[in-house]
Amino acid sequence: MKILIGIPAYNEEATIASVLEHTRRVVPEHDIVVVNDGSGDKTADEVRKTGVRLLNLPCNLGYSNAINTILRYALQNEYDTVVFIDADGQHNPDYLPDFIAHYETSGCDVLIGSRYVATRSYTNNPLGRRLGMMLFSGITRLLLKKRIYDTTSGMKAIKKEAVRALLAWHFLDYHTEAIVYLARLGFSIEEHPITVREREYGTSMYSFLSHIQYPLTMLLLLVITLIQSSLYENRRKGGAA
Amino acid sequence: MTIQGVLTVVLIAVAYLLWMINLVRRGRLYVGYAVIWFGLAIITIPIVAIPALLFFVTDIVGALFPVSALTLLAFGFLFGMQIYLLSQMTIMSRRIAQIAQYIAIKESDDTRLQALAADAAQDAGA
């Protein structure tokens, strides 16, 4: 199975080199690509020093466009699966061999590295994050009859066919709405337990204002995702017929 | 406001919101912008529909008539939206300029590399 490890990066000069070296050490058989999303620091230079393939966006286009770039790259280069991890060191690359092994044996289309599936609890998180996780997890249970405990994990393995489906539309950040979209199209989604480290360097893409705006935006987008996935499915069935 | 008036406002709001949902679905409107208008609809419809709320807002704003209050608030919102959207357009314009410059530099580099490769091939042939 041809696997691509995809890492979106924005202003992560402090951690990107160590993440890449560590990833290359634990999974040397897989290709790695980094998308530098118009960083204002030396992220691109740090990636070049490691010799890892770099896709250098000329300006900051946002997380979803960075992910989109990796998905397009994977499809154009005929990878069977894309595995995403974060560039800020929160995802320990030591998890990758087990994670990929589980993905290959389970046969699922999307495997999420989940911070909460083992404990089924959101304690030890700030209140805002706890409420958000409970809200979106509850929504996935309502819509999909299956609970996804970690809907905003940046660690995911996505099969080629699911990549194709994702590129057929547009997403805010490839988290909850992408999970709902793929599940509604019949792709199987599972979770694999991981633990994450707290960010030590750089800044999160989620600001204080986004804690208010993000849930509202995501709720609206979920409604639209349901409509779009139904239309896509009808179109597919019509085409098959 | 009469029931007919409230129904008119609600129907127009619903029509606009459905149009926005379709635009977002087709990738022609960023969902973040649509949320602003949905938020406005959620706030405005109760104010228009509930007379006590409408008079309360009128008093807060300091207007004599509810229609004046609503007009003032609408203008304020539209001016704010215009400034916000103009700032978004400025950001997009900057990005387009950056991408255009990047492409120009890349094309120049590619042309130079092709010329060097052609020279090297010629030297090797000679």
Tab-separated table of C-alpha atoms in Angstrom:
chain	number	residue	atom	x	y	z
A	1	MET	CA	0.000	0.000	0.000
A	2	LYS	CA	1.459	3.342	-1.092
A	3	ILE	CA	1.045	5.739	1.836
A	4	LEU	CA	1.732	9.453	2.014
A	5	ILE	CA	2.286	11.200	5.346
A	6	GLY	CA	0.905	14.723	4.889
A	7	ILE	CA	1.805	17.557	7.257
A	8	PRO	CA	0.229	21.028	6.943
A	9	ALA	CA	2.439	23.676	8.568
A	10	TYR	CA	2.029	27.318	9.427
A	11	ASN	CA	4.679	29.111	11.494
A	12	GLU	CA	6.068	25.922	13.019
A	13	GLU	CA	9.821	26.571	12.657
A	14	ALA	CA	10.416	25.474	16.243
A	15	THR	CA	9.063	21.937	15.826
A	16	ILE	CA	8.802	20.980	12.145
A	17	ALA	CA	12.369	19.669	11.725
A	18	SER	CA	12.144	17.383	14.783
A	19	VAL	CA	8.687	16.146	13.714
A	20	LEU	CA	10.041	15.278	10.255
A	21	GLU	CA	13.201	13.582	11.538
A	22	HIS	CA	11.167	11.567	14.061
A	23	THR	CA	8.565	10.577	11.446
A	24	ARG	CA	11.234	9.510	8.986
A	25	ARG	CA	12.877	7.390	11.702
A	26	VAL	CA	9.705	5.480	12.661
A	27	VAL	CA	8.135	5.067	9.195
A	28	PRO	CA	11.054	5.297	6.711
A	29	GLU	CA	9.132	3.274	4.102
A	30	HIS	CA	6.480	5.973	3.592
A	31	ASP	CA	6.756	9.262	1.698
A	32	ILE	CA	6.312	12.530	3.542
A	33	VAL	CA	5.123	15.869	2.191
A	34	VAL	CA	4.867	19.179	4.020
A	35	VAL	CA	2.645	22.037	2.898
A	36	ASN	CA	4.027	25.369	4.076
A	37	ASP	CA	0.964	27.598	4.267
A	38	GLY	CA	2.620	30.951	3.696
A	39	SER	CA	4.505	30.940	6.992
A	40	GLY	CA	6.118	34.194	8.064
A	41	ASP	CA	8.928	32.401	9.899
A	42	LYS	CA	11.590	29.930	8.739
A	43	THR	CA	9.302	26.879	8.484
A	44	ALA	CA	10.095	26.354	4.783
A	45	ASP	CA	13.866	26.629	5.386
A	46	GLU	CA	13.657	24.111	8.224
A	47	VAL	CA	11.794	21.662	5.968
A	48	ARG	CA	14.333	22.130	3.136
A	49	LYS	CA	17.199	21.275	5.527
A	50	THR	CA	15.597	17.867	6.155
A	51	GLY	CA	15.200	17.108	2.427
A	52	VAL	CA	11.512	16.282	2.834
A	53	ARG	CA	9.246	17.165	-0.100
A	54	LEU	CA	7.906	20.692	0.367
A	55	LEU	CA	4.838	22.260	-1.224
A	56	ASN	CA	5.333	25.966	-0.620
A	57	LEU	CA	2.142	28.013	-0.857
A	58	PRO	CA	3.083	31.620	-1.739
A	59	CYS	CA	0.655	33.090	0.792
A	60	ASN	CA	-1.433	31.957	3.755
A	61	LEU	CA	-4.536	30.256	2.409
A	62	GLY	CA	-5.748	28.612	5.618
A	63	TYR	CA	-5.793	25.106	7.103
A	64	SER	CA	-8.465	23.702	4.786
A	65	ASN	CA	-6.539	24.805	1.679
A	66	ALA	CA	-3.329	23.291	3.062
A	67	ILE	CA	-5.158	19.982	3.601
A	68	ASN	CA	-6.713	20.309	0.150
A	69	THR	CA	-3.241	20.750	-1.378
A	70	ILE	CA	-2.033	17.528	0.263
A	71	LEU	CA	-5.128	15.636	-0.917
A	72	ARG	CA	-4.615	16.842	-4.511
A	73	TYR	CA	-0.935	15.957	-4.373
A	74	ALA	CA	-1.771	12.467	-3.081
A	75	LEU	CA	-4.340	11.825	-5.799
A	76	GLN	CA	-2.090	13.136	-8.589
A	77	ASN	CA	0.760	10.932	-7.399
A	78	GLU	CA	-1.473	7.870	-7.023
A	79	TYR	CA	-1.096	7.244	-3.308
A	80	ASP	CA	-3.507	4.670	-1.842
A	81	THR	CA	-3.797	6.450	1.489
A	82	VAL	CA	-2.962	9.800	3.069
A	83	VAL	CA	-2.079	9.977	6.753
A	84	PHE	CA	-2.244	13.439	8.306
A	85	ILE	CA	-0.349	14.547	11.397
A	86	ASP	CA	0.215	18.004	12.852
A	87	ALA	CA	3.428	19.960	12.478
A	88	ASP	CA	3.445	21.340	16.028
A	89	GLY	CA	4.642	18.135	17.702
A	90	GLN	CA	1.325	17.375	19.421
A	91	HIS	CA	1.055	14.064	17.549
A	92	ASN	CA	3.871	11.735	18.586
A	93	PRO	CA	5.174	10.019	15.419
A	94	ASP	CA	5.829	6.905	17.545
A	95	TYR	CA	2.089	6.215	17.183
A	96	LEU	CA	2.310	5.999	13.403
A	97	PRO	CA	3.376	2.350	12.965
A	98	ASP	CA	0.532	1.062	15.177
A	99	PHE	CA	-1.896	3.538	13.711
A	100	ILE	CA	-1.082	2.535	10.130
A	101	ALA	CA	-1.085	-1.180	11.037
A	102	HIS	CA	-4.555	-0.821	12.596
A	103	TYR	CA	-5.746	1.086	9.537
A	104	GLU	CA	-4.503	-1.626	7.170
A	105	THR	CA	-5.998	-4.524	9.144
A	106	SER	CA	-9.323	-2.858	9.946
A	107	GLY	CA	-10.112	-2.162	6.306
A	108	CYS	CA	-11.896	1.069	7.186
A	109	ASP	CA	-11.886	4.011	4.815
A	110	VAL	CA	-11.043	6.658	7.399
A	111	LEU	CA	-9.216	6.100	10.679
A	112	ILE	CA	-9.131	8.932	13.199
A	113	GLY	CA	-6.424	9.212	15.821
A	114	SER	CA	-8.742	9.833	18.749
A	115	ARG	CA	-7.831	11.494	22.037
A	116	TYR	CA	-11.084	10.444	23.675
A	117	VAL	CA	-12.237	7.049	22.360
A	118	ALA	CA	-10.332	5.091	25.015
A	119	THR	CA	-11.656	7.036	28.029
A	120	ARG	CA	-14.955	8.135	26.407
A	121	SER	CA	-14.584	11.283	28.443
A	122	TYR	CA	-13.576	14.914	27.904
A	123	THR	CA	-12.408	15.746	31.413
A	124	ASN	CA	-8.967	17.388	31.785
A	125	ASN	CA	-9.876	19.737	28.940
A	126	PRO	CA	-10.700	23.441	29.103
A	127	LEU	CA	-14.442	24.091	29.377
A	128	GLY	CA	-14.760	25.535	25.863
A	129	ARG	CA	-13.088	22.544	24.236
A	130	ARG	CA	-15.098	20.128	26.381
A	131	LEU	CA	-18.416	21.699	25.364
A	132	GLY	CA	-17.392	21.785	21.727
A	133	MET	CA	-16.308	18.147	21.679
A	134	MET	CA	-19.523	17.039	23.407
A	135	LEU	CA	-21.632	19.052	20.970
A	136	PHE	CA	-20.017	17.700	17.816
A	137	SER	CA	-19.741	14.170	19.142
A	138	GLY	CA	-23.445	14.276	19.989
A	139	ILE	CA	-24.232	15.568	16.518
A	140	THR	CA	-22.359	12.703	14.864
A	141	ARG	CA	-24.325	10.244	17.016
A	142	LEU	CA	-27.582	11.913	15.973
A	143	LEU	CA	-26.777	12.064	12.284
A	144	LEU	CA	-24.774	8.886	11.789
A	145	LYS	CA	-26.248	6.627	14.529
A	146	LYS	CA	-22.632	6.212	15.596
A	147	ARG	CA	-20.652	8.333	17.976
A	148	ILE	CA	-17.303	9.733	16.911
A	149	TYR	CA	-15.554	10.862	20.089
A	150	ASP	CA	-12.860	13.025	18.530
A	151	THR	CA	-14.279	14.957	15.590
A	152	THR	CA	-11.504	17.550	15.429
A	153	SER	CA	-8.413	15.367	15.459
A	154	GLY	CA	-5.704	16.391	13.016
A	155	MET	CA	-4.455	12.794	12.832
A	156	LYS	CA	-6.345	10.862	10.186
A	157	ALA	CA	-5.743	8.135	7.613
A	158	ILE	CA	-7.898	8.564	4.512
A	159	LYS	CA	-8.281	6.076	1.695
A	160	LYS	CA	-7.926	7.155	-1.923
A	161	GLU	CA	-11.652	6.787	-2.705
A	162	ALA	CA	-12.545	8.993	0.257
A	163	VAL	CA	-9.906	11.512	-0.865
A	164	ARG	CA	-11.641	11.680	-4.233
A	165	ALA	CA	-15.005	12.287	-2.538
A	166	LEU	CA	-13.530	15.036	-0.343
A	167	LEU	CA	-12.010	16.834	-3.328
A	168	ALA	CA	-15.405	16.860	-5.040
A	169	TRP	CA	-16.609	19.453	-2.538
A	170	HIS	CA	-15.174	22.060	-0.147
A	171	PHE	CA	-14.807	21.955	3.615
A	172	LEU	CA	-14.145	24.402	6.418
A	173	ASP	CA	-11.402	22.415	8.118
A	174	TYR	CA	-11.948	18.735	7.221
A	175	HIS	CA	-13.130	17.879	10.706
A	176	THR	CA	-16.726	17.240	11.748
A	177	GLU	CA	-18.352	18.167	8.459
A	178	ALA	CA	-15.956	15.973	6.446
A	179	ILE	CA	-16.634	13.027	8.785
A	180	VAL	CA	-20.397	13.453	8.417
A	181	TYR	CA	-20.084	13.881	4.644
A	182	LEU	CA	-17.988	10.740	4.153
A	183	ALA	CA	-20.136	8.658	6.518
A	184	ARG	CA	-23.293	9.719	4.694
A	185	LEU	CA	-21.694	8.621	1.421
A	186	GLY	CA	-21.120	5.175	2.904
A	187	PHE	CA	-17.449	5.376	3.852
A	188	SER	CA	-16.536	3.519	7.048
A	189	ILE	CA	-15.009	5.593	9.828
A	190	GLU	CA	-13.252	4.280	12.920
A	191	GLU	CA	-11.191	5.679	15.758
A	192	HIS	CA	-7.842	4.567	17.132
A	193	PRO	CA	-6.743	5.757	20.589
A	194	ILE	CA	-3.807	8.147	20.816
A	195	THR	CA	-2.584	10.698	23.324
A	196	VAL	CA	-1.419	14.139	22.311
A	197	ARG	CA	1.084	16.508	23.842
A	198	GLU	CA	0.069	20.058	24.589
A	199	ARG	CA	1.475	22.600	22.155
A	200	GLU	CA	4.737	24.124	23.423
A	201	TYR	CA	5.608	26.498	20.595
A	202	GLY	CA	3.712	28.585	18.073
A	203	THR	CA	0.045	29.552	18.344
A	204	SER	CA	-3.141	27.612	17.765
A	205	MET	CA	-5.249	28.420	14.721
A	206	TYR	CA	-8.259	28.719	17.057
A	207	SER	CA	-8.531	32.157	18.663
A	208	PHE	CA	-10.908	33.249	21.442
A	209	LEU	CA	-13.397	34.644	18.892
A	210	SER	CA	-13.334	31.409	16.957
A	211	HIS	CA	-14.613	29.571	20.067
A	212	ILE	CA	-17.860	31.464	19.523
A	213	GLN	CA	-17.912	31.649	15.754
A	214	TYR	CA	-16.693	28.113	15.009
A	215	PRO	CA	-19.611	26.154	16.533
A	216	LEU	CA	-22.164	28.381	14.757
A	217	THR	CA	-20.340	28.099	11.452
A	218	MET	CA	-19.968	24.341	11.846
A	219	LEU	CA	-23.655	23.848	12.677
A	220	LEU	CA	-24.695	25.692	9.523
A	221	LEU	CA	-22.143	23.803	7.478
A	222	LEU	CA	-23.410	20.467	8.828
A	223	VAL	CA	-26.919	21.279	7.570
A	224	ILE	CA	-25.494	22.120	4.164
A	225	THR	CA	-23.285	19.005	4.251
A	226	LEU	CA	-26.367	16.835	4.788
A	227	ILE	CA	-28.042	18.425	1.761
A	228	GLN	CA	-24.910	18.082	-0.381
A	229	SER	CA	-24.236	14.469	0.597
A	230	SER	CA	-27.853	13.546	-0.246
A	231	LEU	CA	-27.575	15.240	-3.651
A	232	TYR	CA	-24.195	13.608	-4.327
A	233	GLU	CA	-25.604	10.204	-3.413
A	234	ASN	CA	-28.675	10.683	-5.632
A	235	ARG	CA	-26.436	11.777	-8.482
A	236	ARG	CA	-24.219	8.731	-7.983
A	237	LYS	CA	-27.198	6.360	-7.912
A	238	GLY	CA	-28.669	8.084	-10.977
A	239	GLY	CA	-25.348	7.689	-12.776
A	240	ALA	CA	-25.118	4.013	-11.789
A	241	ALA	CA	-28.670	3.407	-13.000
B	1	MET	CA	-46.487	45.491	12.973
B	2	THR	CA	-49.395	43.568	11.499
B	3	ILE	CA	-49.341	39.797	11.103
B	4	GLN	CA	-49.140	40.316	7.350
B	5	GLY	CA	-46.088	42.515	7.836
B	6	VAL	CA	-44.379	39.957	10.079
B	7	LEU	CA	-45.139	37.188	7.563
B	8	THR	CA	-43.693	39.288	4.746
B	9	VAL	CA	-40.472	39.881	6.681
B	10	VAL	CA	-40.188	36.209	7.631
B	11	LEU	CA	-40.822	34.996	4.066
B	12	ILE	CA	-38.257	37.375	2.601
B	13	ALA	CA	-35.716	36.348	5.275
B	14	VAL	CA	-36.329	32.633	4.630
B	15	ALA	CA	-35.967	33.132	0.862
B	16	TYR	CA	-32.631	34.915	1.316
B	17	LEU	CA	-31.389	32.282	3.755
B	18	LEU	CA	-32.285	29.434	1.401
B	19	TRP	CA	-30.494	31.251	-1.413
B	20	MET	CA	-27.406	31.618	0.810
B	21	ILE	CA	-27.496	27.944	1.774
B	22	ASN	CA	-27.470	27.032	-1.917
B	23	LEU	CA	-24.616	29.452	-2.625
B	24	VAL	CA	-22.537	27.937	0.201
B	25	ARG	CA	-23.351	24.433	-1.046
B	26	ARG	CA	-22.110	25.356	-4.520
B	27	GLY	CA	-18.943	26.976	-3.173
B	28	ARG	CA	-19.989	30.495	-4.208
B	29	LEU	CA	-20.306	31.926	-0.733
B	30	TYR	CA	-17.979	31.395	2.197
B	31	VAL	CA	-19.906	29.791	5.055
B	32	GLY	CA	-18.435	32.268	7.552
B	33	TYR	CA	-20.207	35.132	5.758
B	34	ALA	CA	-23.484	33.196	5.625
B	35	VAL	CA	-23.335	32.679	9.401
B	36	ILE	CA	-23.335	36.455	9.898
B	37	TRP	CA	-26.607	36.773	7.982
B	38	PHE	CA	-28.141	33.781	9.762
B	39	GLY	CA	-27.217	35.400	13.049
B	40	LEU	CA	-28.846	38.627	11.898
B	41	ALA	CA	-32.025	36.756	10.928
B	42	ILE	CA	-32.173	35.006	14.316
B	43	ILE	CA	-31.910	38.363	16.081
B	44	THR	CA	-34.137	40.414	13.760
B	45	ILE	CA	-37.149	38.138	13.311
B	46	PRO	CA	-38.069	38.025	17.030
B	47	ILE	CA	-37.587	41.797	17.324
B	48	VAL	CA	-39.951	42.395	14.417
B	49	ALA	CA	-42.455	39.746	15.499
B	50	ILE	CA	-42.734	40.575	19.208
B	51	PRO	CA	-44.120	44.111	19.775
B	52	ALA	CA	-42.782	44.369	23.354
B	53	LEU	CA	-39.288	43.552	22.141
B	54	LEU	CA	-39.586	45.988	19.261
B	55	PHE	CA	-40.588	48.853	21.579
B	56	PHE	CA	-37.810	47.917	23.988
B	57	VAL	CA	-35.233	48.146	21.188
B	58	THR	CA	-36.765	51.441	20.033
B	59	ASP	CA	-36.331	52.891	23.554
B	60	ILE	CA	-32.747	51.619	23.839
B	61	VAL	CA	-31.770	53.206	20.519
B	62	GLY	CA	-33.536	56.448	21.453
B	63	ALA	CA	-35.807	56.571	18.413
B	64	LEU	CA	-39.355	57.909	18.350
B	65	PHE	CA	-40.792	55.204	16.125
B	66	PRO	CA	-39.948	51.513	15.755
B	67	VAL	CA	-39.387	51.895	11.994
B	68	SER	CA	-36.771	54.605	12.687
B	69	ALA	CA	-34.997	52.319	15.165
B	70	LEU	CA	-34.956	49.422	12.699
B	71	THR	CA	-33.722	51.696	9.903
B	72	LEU	CA	-30.897	53.047	12.079
B	73	LEU	CA	-29.838	49.561	13.160
B	74	ALA	CA	-30.029	48.298	9.568
B	75	PHE	CA	-27.818	51.147	8.308
B	76	GLY	CA	-25.349	50.541	11.109
B	77	PHE	CA	-25.162	46.849	10.277
B	78	LEU	CA	-24.826	47.453	6.533
B	79	PHE	CA	-22.022	50.000	6.998
B	80	GLY	CA	-20.197	47.598	9.286
B	81	MET	CA	-20.630	44.748	6.786
B	82	GLN	CA	-19.351	46.930	3.956
B	83	ILE	CA	-16.167	47.808	5.843
B	84	TYR	CA	-15.669	44.135	6.775
B	85	LEU	CA	-16.191	42.945	3.192
B	86	LEU	CA	-13.903	45.642	1.785
B	87	SER	CA	-11.195	44.485	4.185
B	88	GLN	CA	-11.721	40.886	3.014
B	89	MET	CA	-11.422	42.062	-0.620
B	90	THR	CA	-8.170	43.832	0.256
B	91	ILE	CA	-6.790	40.630	1.771
B	92	MET	CA	-7.829	38.649	-1.337
B	93	SER	CA	-6.264	41.250	-3.654
B	94	ARG	CA	-2.983	41.029	-1.737
B	95	ARG	CA	-3.014	37.260	-2.033
B	96	ILE	CA	-3.705	37.399	-5.771
B	97	ALA	CA	-0.806	39.843	-6.214
B	98	GLN	CA	1.502	37.566	-4.201
B	99	ILE	CA	0.497	34.513	-6.217
B	100	ALA	CA	0.954	36.415	-9.520
B	101	GLN	CA	4.449	37.521	-8.436
B	102	TYR	CA	5.274	33.959	-7.367
B	103	ILE	CA	4.203	32.599	-10.766
B	104	ALA	CA	6.204	35.269	-12.634
B	105	ILE	CA	9.360	34.454	-10.667
B	106	LYS	CA	8.804	30.701	-11.106
B	107	GLU	CA	8.330	31.066	-14.883
B	108	SER	CA	11.482	33.139	-15.100
B	109	ASP	CA	13.442	30.528	-13.124
B	110	ASP	CA	12.044	27.712	-15.315
B	111	THR	CA	13.016	29.589	-18.509
B	112	ARG	CA	16.516	30.165	-17.181
B	113	LEU	CA	16.895	26.491	-16.189
B	114	GLN	CA	15.663	25.353	-19.618
B	115	ALA	CA	18.197	27.660	-21.313
B	116	LEU	CA	21.000	26.298	-19.105
B	117	ALA	CA	19.940	22.716	-19.864
B	118	ALA	CA	19.873	23.484	-23.608
B	119	ASP	CA	23.366	25.042	-23.401
B	120	ALA	CA	24.684	22.035	-21.478
B	121	ALA	CA	23.211	19.641	-24.065
B	122	GLN	CA	24.773	21.677	-26.884
B	123	ASP	CA	28.172	21.684	-25.153
B	124	ALA	CA	27.929	17.914	-24.601
B	125	GLY	CA	27.014	17.432	-28.296
B	126	ALA	CA	29.894	19.630	-29.404
